[in-house]
PDB file of C-alpha atoms in Angstrom:
ATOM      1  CA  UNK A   1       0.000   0.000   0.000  1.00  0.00           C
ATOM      2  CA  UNK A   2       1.528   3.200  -1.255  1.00  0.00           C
ATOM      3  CA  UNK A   3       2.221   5.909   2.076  1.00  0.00           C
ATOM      4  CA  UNK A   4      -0.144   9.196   1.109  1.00  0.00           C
ATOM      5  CA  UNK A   5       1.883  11.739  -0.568  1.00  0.00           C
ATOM      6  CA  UNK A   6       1.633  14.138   2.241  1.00  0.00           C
ATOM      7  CA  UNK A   7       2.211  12.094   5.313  1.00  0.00           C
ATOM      8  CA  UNK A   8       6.303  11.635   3.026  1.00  0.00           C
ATOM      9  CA  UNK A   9       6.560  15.234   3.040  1.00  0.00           C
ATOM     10  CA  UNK A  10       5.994  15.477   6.512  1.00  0.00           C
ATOM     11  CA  UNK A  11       8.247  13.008   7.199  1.00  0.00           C
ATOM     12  CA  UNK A  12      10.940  14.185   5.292  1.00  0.00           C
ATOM     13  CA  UNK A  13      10.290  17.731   6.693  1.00  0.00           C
ATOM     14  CA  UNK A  14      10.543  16.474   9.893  1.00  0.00           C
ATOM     15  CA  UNK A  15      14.147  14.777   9.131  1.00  0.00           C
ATOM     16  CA  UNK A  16      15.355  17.957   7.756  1.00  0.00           C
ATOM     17  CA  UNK A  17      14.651  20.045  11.104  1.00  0.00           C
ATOM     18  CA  UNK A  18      16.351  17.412  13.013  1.00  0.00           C
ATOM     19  CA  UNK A  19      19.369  17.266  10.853  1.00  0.00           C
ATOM     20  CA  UNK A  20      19.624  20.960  11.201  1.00  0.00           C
ATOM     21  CA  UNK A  21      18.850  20.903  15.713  1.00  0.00           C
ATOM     22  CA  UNK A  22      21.465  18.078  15.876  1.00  0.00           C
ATOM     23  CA  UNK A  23      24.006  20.417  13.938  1.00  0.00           C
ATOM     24  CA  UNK A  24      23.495  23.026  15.902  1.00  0.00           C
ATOM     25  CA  UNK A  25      23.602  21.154  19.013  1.00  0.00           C
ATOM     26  CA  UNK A  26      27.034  21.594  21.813  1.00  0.00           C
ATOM     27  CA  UNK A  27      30.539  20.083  19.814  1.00  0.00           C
ATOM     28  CA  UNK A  28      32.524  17.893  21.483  1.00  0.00           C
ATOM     29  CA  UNK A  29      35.020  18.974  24.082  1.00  0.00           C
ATOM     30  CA  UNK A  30      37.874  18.210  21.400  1.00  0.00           C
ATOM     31  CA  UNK A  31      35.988  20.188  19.051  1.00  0.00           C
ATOM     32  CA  UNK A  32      34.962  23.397  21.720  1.00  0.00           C
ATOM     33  CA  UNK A  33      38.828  23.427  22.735  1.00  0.00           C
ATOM     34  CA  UNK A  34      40.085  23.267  19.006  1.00  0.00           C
ATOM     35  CA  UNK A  35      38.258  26.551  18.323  1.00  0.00           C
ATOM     36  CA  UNK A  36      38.669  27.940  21.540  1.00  0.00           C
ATOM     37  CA  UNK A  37      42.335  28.553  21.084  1.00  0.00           C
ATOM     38  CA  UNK A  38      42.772  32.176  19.472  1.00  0.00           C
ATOM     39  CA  UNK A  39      45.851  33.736  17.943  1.00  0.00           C
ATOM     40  CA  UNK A  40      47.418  35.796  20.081  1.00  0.00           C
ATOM     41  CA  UNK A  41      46.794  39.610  19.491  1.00  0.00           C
ATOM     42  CA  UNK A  42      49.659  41.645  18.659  1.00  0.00           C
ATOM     43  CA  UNK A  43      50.676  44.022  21.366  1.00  0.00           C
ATOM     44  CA  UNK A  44      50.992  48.102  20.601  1.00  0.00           C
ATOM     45  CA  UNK A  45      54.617  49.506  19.898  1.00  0.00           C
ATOM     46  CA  UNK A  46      56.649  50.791  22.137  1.00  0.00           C
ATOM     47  CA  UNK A  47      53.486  50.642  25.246  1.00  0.00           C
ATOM     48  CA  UNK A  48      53.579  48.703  28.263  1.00  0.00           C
ATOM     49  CA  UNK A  49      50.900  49.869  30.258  1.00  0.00           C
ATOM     50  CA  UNK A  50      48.583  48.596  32.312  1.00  0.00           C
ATOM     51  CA  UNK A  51      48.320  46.459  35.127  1.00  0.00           C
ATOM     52  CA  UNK A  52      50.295  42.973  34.998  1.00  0.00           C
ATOM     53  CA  UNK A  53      50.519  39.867  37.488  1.00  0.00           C
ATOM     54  CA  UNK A  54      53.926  37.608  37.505  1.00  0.00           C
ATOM     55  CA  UNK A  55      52.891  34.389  36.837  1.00  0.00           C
ATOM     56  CA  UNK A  56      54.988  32.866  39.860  1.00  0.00           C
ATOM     57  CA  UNK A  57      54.731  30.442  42.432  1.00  0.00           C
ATOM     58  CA  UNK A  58      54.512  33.028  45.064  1.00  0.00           C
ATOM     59  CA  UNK A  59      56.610  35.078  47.707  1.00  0.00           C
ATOM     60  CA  UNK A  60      58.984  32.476  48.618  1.00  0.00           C
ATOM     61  CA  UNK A  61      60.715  33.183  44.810  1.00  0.00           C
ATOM     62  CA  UNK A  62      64.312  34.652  44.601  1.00  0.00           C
ATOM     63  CA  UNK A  63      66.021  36.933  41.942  1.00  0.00           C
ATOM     64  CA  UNK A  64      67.552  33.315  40.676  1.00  0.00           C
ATOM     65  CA  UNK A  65      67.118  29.667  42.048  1.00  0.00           C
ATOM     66  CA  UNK A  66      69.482  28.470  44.486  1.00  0.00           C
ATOM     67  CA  UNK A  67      71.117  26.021  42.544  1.00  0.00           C
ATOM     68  CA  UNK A  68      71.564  28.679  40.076  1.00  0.00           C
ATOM     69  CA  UNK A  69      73.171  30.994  42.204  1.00  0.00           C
ATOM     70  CA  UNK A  70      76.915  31.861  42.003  1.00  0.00           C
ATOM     71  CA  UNK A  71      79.305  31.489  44.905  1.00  0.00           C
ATOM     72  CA  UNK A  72      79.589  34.292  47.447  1.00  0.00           C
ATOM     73  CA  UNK A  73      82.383  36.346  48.056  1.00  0.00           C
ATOM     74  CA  UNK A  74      83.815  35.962  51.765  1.00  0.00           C
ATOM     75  CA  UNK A  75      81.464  39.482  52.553  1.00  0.00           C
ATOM     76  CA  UNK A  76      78.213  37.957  51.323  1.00  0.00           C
ATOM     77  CA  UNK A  77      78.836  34.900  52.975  1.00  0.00           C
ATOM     78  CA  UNK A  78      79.611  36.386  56.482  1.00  0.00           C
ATOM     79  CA  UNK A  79      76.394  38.324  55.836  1.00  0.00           C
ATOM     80  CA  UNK A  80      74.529  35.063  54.526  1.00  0.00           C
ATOM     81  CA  UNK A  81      75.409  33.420  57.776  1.00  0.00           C
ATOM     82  CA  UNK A  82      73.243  35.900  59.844  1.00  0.00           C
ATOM     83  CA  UNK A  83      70.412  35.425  57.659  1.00  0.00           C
ATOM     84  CA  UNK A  84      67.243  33.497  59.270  1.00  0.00           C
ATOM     85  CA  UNK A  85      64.723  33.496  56.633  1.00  0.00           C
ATOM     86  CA  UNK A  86      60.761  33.114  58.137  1.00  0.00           C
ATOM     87  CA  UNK A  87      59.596  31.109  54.706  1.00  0.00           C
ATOM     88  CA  UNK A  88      61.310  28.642  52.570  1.00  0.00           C
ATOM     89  CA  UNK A  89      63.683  25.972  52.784  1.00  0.00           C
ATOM     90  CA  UNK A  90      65.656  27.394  55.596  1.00  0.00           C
ATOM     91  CA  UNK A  91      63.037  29.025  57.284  1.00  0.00           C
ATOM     92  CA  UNK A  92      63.155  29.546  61.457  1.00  0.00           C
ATOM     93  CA  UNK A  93      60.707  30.743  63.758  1.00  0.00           C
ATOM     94  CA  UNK A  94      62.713  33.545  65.405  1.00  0.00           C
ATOM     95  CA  UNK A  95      63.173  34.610  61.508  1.00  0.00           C
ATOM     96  CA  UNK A  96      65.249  38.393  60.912  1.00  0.00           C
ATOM     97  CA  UNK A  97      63.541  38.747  57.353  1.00  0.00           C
ATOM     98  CA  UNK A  98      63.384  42.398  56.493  1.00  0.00           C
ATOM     99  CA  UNK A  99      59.432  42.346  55.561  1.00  0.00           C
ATOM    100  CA  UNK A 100      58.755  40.937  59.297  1.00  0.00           C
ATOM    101  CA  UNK A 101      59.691  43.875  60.650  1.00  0.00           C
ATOM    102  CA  UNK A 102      57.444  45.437  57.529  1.00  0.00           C
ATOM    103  CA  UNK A 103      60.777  46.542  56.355  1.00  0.00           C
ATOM    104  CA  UNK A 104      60.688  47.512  52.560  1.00  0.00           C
ATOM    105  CA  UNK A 105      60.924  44.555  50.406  1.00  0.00           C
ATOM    106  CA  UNK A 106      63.106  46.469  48.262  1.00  0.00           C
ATOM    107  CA  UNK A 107      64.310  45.491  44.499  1.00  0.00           C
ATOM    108  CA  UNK A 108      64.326  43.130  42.573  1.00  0.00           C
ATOM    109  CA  UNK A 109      62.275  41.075  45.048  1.00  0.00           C
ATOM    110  CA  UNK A 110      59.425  42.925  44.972  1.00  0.00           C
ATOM    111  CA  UNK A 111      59.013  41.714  41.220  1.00  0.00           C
ATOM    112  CA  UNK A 112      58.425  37.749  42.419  1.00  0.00           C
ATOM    113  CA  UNK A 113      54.970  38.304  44.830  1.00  0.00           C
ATOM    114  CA  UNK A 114      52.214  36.909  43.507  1.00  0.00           C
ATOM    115  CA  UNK A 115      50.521  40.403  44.147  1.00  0.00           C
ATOM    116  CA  UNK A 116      49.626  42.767  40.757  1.00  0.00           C
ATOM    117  CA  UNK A 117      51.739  45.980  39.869  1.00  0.00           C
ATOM    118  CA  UNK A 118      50.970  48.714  37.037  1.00  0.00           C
ATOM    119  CA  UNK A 119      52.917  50.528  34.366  1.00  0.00           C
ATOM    120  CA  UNK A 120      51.794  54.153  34.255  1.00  0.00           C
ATOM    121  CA  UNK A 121      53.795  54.931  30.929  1.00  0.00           C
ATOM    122  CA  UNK A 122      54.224  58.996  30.935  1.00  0.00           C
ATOM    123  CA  UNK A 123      56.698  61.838  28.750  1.00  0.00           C
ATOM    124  CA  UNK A 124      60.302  60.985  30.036  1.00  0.00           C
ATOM    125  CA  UNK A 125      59.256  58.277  32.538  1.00  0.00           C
ATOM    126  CA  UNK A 126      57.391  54.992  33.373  1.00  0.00           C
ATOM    127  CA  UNK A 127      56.226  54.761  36.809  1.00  0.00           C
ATOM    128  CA  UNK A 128      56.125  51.281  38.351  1.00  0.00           C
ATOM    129  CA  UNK A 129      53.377  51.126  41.094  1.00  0.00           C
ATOM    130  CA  UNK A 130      53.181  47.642  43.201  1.00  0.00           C
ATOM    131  CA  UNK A 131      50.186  46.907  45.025  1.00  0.00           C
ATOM    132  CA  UNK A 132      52.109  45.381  47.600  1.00  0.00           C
ATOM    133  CA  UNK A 133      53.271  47.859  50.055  1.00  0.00           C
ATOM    134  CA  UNK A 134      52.351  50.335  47.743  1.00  0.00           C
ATOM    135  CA  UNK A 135      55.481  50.968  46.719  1.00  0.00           C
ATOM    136  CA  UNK A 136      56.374  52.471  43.407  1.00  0.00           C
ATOM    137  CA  UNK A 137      59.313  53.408  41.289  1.00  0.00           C
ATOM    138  CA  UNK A 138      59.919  55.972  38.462  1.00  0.00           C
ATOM    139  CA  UNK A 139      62.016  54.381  35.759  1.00  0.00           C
ATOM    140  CA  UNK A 140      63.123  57.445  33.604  1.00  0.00           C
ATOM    141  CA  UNK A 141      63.151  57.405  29.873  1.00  0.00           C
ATOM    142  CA  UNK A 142      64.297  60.659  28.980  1.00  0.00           C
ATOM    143  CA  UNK A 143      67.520  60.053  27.651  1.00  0.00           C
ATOM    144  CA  UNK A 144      69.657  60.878  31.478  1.00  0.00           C
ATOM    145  CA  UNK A 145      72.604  58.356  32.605  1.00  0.00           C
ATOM    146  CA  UNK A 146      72.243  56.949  36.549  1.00  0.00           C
ATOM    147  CA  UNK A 147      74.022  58.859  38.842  1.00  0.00           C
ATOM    148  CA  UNK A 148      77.859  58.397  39.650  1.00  0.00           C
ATOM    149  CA  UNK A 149      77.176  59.138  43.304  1.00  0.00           C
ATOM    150  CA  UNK A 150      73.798  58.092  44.363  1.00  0.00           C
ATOM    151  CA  UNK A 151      72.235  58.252  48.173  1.00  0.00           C
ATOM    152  CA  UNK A 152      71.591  54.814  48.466  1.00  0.00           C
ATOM    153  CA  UNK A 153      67.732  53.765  48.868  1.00  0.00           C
ATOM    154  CA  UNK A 154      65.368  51.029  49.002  1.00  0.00           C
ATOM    155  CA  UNK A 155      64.792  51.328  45.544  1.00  0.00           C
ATOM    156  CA  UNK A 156      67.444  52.680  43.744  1.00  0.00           C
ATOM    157  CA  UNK A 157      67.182  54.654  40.550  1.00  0.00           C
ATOM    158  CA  UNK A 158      66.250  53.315  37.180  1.00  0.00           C
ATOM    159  CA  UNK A 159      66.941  54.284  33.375  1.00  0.00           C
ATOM    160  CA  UNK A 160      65.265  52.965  30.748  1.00  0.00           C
ATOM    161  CA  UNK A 161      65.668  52.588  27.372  1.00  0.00           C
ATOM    162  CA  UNK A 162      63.411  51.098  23.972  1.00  0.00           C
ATOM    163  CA  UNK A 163      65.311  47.975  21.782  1.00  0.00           C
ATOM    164  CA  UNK A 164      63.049  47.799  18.779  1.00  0.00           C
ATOM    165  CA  UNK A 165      59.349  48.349  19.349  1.00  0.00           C
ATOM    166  CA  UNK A 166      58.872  45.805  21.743  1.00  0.00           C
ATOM    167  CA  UNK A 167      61.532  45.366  24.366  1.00  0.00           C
ATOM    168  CA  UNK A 168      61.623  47.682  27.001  1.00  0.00           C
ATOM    169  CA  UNK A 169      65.684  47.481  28.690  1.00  0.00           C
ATOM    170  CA  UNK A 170      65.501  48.932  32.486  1.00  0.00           C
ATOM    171  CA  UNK A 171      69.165  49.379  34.409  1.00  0.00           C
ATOM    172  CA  UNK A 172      69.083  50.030  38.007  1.00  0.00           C
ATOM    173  CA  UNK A 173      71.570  50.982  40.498  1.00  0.00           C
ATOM    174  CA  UNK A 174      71.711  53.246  43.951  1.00  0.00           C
ATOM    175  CA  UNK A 175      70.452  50.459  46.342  1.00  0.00           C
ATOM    176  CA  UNK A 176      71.243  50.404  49.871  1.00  0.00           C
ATOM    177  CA  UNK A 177      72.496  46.813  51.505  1.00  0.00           C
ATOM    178  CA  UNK A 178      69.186  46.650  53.974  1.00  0.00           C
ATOM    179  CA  UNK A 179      67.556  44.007  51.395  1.00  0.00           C
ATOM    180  CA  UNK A 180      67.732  40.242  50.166  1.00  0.00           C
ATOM    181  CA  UNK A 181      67.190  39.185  46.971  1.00  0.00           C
ATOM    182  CA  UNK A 182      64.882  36.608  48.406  1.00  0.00           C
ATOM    183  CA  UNK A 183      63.129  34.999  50.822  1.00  0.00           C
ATOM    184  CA  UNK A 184      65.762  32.882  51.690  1.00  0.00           C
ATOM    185  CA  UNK A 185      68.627  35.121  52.746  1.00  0.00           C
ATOM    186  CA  UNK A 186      70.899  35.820  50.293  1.00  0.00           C
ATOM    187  CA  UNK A 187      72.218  39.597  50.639  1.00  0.00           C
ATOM    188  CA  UNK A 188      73.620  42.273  48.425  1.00  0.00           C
ATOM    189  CA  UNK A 189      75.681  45.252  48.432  1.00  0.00           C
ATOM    190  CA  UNK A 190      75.068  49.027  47.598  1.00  0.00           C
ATOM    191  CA  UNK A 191      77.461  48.501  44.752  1.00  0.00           C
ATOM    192  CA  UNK A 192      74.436  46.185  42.918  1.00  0.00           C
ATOM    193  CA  UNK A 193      73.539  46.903  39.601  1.00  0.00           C
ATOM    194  CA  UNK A 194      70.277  45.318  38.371  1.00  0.00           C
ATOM    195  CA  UNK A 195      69.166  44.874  34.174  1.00  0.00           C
ATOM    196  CA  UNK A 196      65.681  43.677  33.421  1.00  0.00           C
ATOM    197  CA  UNK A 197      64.068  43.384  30.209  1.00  0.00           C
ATOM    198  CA  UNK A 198      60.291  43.510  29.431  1.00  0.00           C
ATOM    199  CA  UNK A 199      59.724  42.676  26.452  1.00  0.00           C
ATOM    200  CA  UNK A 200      56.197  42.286  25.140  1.00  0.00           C
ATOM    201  CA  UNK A 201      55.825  39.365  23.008  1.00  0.00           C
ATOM    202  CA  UNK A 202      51.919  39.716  22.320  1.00  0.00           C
ATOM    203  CA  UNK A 203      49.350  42.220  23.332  1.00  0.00           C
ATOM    204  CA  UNK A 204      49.206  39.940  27.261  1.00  0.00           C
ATOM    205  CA  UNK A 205      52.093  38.610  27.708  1.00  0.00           C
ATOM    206  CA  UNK A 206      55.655  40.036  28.498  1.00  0.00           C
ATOM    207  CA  UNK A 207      58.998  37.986  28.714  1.00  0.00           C
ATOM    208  CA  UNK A 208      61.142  38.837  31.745  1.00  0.00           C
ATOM    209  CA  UNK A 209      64.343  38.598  32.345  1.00  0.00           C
ATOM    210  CA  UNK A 210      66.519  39.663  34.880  1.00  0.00           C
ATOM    211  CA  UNK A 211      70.663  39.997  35.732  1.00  0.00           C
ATOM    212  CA  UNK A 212      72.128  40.898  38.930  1.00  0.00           C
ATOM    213  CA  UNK A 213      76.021  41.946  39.098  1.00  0.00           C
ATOM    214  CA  UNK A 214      77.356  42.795  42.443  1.00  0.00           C
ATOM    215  CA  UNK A 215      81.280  42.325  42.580  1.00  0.00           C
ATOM    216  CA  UNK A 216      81.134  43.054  46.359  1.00  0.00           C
ATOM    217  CA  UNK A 217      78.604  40.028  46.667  1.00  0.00           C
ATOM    218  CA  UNK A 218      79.041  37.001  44.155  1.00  0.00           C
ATOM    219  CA  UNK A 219      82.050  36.001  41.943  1.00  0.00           C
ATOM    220  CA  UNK A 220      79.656  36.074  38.668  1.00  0.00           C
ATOM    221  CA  UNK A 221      76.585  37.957  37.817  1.00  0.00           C
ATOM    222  CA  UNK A 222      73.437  36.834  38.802  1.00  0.00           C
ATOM    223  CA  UNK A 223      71.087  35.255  35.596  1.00  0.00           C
ATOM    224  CA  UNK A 224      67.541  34.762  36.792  1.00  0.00           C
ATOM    225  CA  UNK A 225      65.392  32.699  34.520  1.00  0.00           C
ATOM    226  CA  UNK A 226      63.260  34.052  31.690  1.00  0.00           C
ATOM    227  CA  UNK A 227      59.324  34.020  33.104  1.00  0.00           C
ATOM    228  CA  UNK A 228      56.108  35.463  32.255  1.00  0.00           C
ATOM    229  CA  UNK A 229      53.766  38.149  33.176  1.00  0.00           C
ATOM    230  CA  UNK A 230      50.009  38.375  32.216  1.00  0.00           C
ATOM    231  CA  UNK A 231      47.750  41.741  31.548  1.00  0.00           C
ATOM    232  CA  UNK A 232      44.950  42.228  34.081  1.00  0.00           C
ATOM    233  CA  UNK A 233      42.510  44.424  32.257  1.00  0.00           C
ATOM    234  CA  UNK A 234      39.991  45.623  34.877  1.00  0.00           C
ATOM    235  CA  UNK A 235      42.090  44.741  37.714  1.00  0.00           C
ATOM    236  CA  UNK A 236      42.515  47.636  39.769  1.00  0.00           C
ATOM    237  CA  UNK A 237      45.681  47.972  42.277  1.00  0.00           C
ATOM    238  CA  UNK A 238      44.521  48.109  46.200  1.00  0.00           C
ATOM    239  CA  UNK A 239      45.796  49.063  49.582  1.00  0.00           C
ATOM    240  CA  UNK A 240      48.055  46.803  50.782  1.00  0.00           C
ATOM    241  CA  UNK A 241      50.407  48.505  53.034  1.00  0.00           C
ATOM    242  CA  UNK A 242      52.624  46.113  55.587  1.00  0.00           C
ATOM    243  CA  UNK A 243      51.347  46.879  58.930  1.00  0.00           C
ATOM    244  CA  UNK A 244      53.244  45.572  61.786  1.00  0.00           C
ATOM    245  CA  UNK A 245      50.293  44.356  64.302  1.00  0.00           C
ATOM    246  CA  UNK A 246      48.982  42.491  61.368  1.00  0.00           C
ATOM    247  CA  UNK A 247      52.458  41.433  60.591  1.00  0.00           C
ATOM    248  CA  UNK A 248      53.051  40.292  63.758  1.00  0.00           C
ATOM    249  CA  UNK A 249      49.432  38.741  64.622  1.00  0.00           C
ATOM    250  CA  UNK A 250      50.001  36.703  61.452  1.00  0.00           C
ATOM    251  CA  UNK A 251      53.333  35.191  62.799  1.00  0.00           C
ATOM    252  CA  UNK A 252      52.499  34.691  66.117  1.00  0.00           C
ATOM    253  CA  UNK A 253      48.996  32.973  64.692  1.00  0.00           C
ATOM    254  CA  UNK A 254      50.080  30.976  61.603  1.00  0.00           C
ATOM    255  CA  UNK A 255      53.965  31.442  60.272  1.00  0.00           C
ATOM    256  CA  UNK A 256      55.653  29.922  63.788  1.00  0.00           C
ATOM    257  CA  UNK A 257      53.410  26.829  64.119  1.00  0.00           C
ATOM    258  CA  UNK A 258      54.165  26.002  60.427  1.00  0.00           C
ATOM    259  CA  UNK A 259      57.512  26.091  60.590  1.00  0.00           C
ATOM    260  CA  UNK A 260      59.374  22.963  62.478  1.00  0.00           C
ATOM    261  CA  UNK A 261      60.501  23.458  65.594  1.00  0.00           C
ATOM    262  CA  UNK A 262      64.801  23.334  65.918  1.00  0.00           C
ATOM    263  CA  UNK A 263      65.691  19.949  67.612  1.00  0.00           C
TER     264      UNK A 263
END
């Protein structure tokens, strides 16, 4: 018995709308990850602005890893010997790190907190605000040479310079000696000179990379390993000043029970 002419059509229509639901239906993870995955936009010329986040493993970081660091000189070591780090590997409960006494953390290792910091990119100068501590450096791009004689400071004083359109070349010097390059103790002198470049591979990301030489301090410069920071757009940079009673709260309440007792 031949199926009425209409009841086919209907059929058929009905085949049709399915065919067309079940292609636009959800793809497959595989599928919704392939297309997912955009090229990365290009980032402006010569422009760093904005606020970025080092994609680190937190405070604990140095300038280099230890088994990357060069021997000390007889001063650093002396000095190293002194050191009692509160966090890390050779961290003690009666701890004399600089930033538990809400010292300055000073530079480079303010770069390696997992807190944000902002490029405010001006005529003649790029001003380097971190939230933490909000502390904040002017990095001067206006052509003039570091001092000879500098008043050491927490800080020191910065030059900066443009290598092609993307790569931003910062030299530092001026520091006092009241800092470590990390949490785990290892000093340096006011004769430190610090080099860092930014340079800012796509329109989020920026390569950094880092050299320490201090004569006074290690037999060979410093080479930190190349790592990345991201672009927070939106993020804005808060209040986050060290304050000694919350300092101190903190270790009394949390950073001397977690760290093992001496035998």
């Amino acid at each position: 018995m031949k199926m009425p002419s209409r009841r086919i059509s209907l059929i058929v229509n009905f085949a049709f709308v399915l065919a067309l639901a079940f292609a636009g239906s959800p793809r497959s993870g595989a599928q919704e990850k392939a297309t997912s995955k955009r090229a990365p936009v290009a980032a402006p010329k010569r422009e760093i602005s904005g606020v970025w986040l080092y994609q680190g493993s937190g405070g604990a970081e140095s300038t280099a890893p230890e088994k990357d660091m060069p021997p000390m000189t007889g001063w650093a070591q002396a000095r190293f010997a002194t050191e009692k780090p509160g966090y890390g590997s050779r961290a003690v409960p009666d701890g004399n790190d600089p930033i538990l006494q809400c010292d300055p953390a000073g530079f480079p290792r303010i770069m390696f907190f997992p807190t944000p910091f902002e490029f405010v990119q001006t005529s003649g100068r790029i001003i380097q605000f971190f939230e933490r501590e909000h502390a904040w450096r002017a990095i001067w791009t206006d052509g003039r040479a570091l001092p000879k004689d500098p008043d050491p400071t927490w800080y020191g004083y910065a030059v900066g310079h443009w290598e092609g359109d993307d790569t931003l070349v910062v030299e530092s010097a001026g520091f006092n000696d009241k800092t470590w390059l990390g949490a785990t103790g290892y000093p340096h002198s006011d004769e430190m000179r610090v080099t860092e470049r930014y340079q800012r591979v796509d329109h989020d990301t920026i390569r950094y990379n880092i050299r320490v030489d201090d004569p006074k301090a290690y037999t060979k410069p410093i080479i930190g390993p190349e790592r990345a920071m991201k672009l927070r757009p939106g993020v804005q940079i808060n209040e986050l000043p060290c304050v000694w009673s919350e300092e101190n709260s903190f270790t009394k309440r949390i950073r001397e029970p977690a760290v093992r007792k001496p035998n």
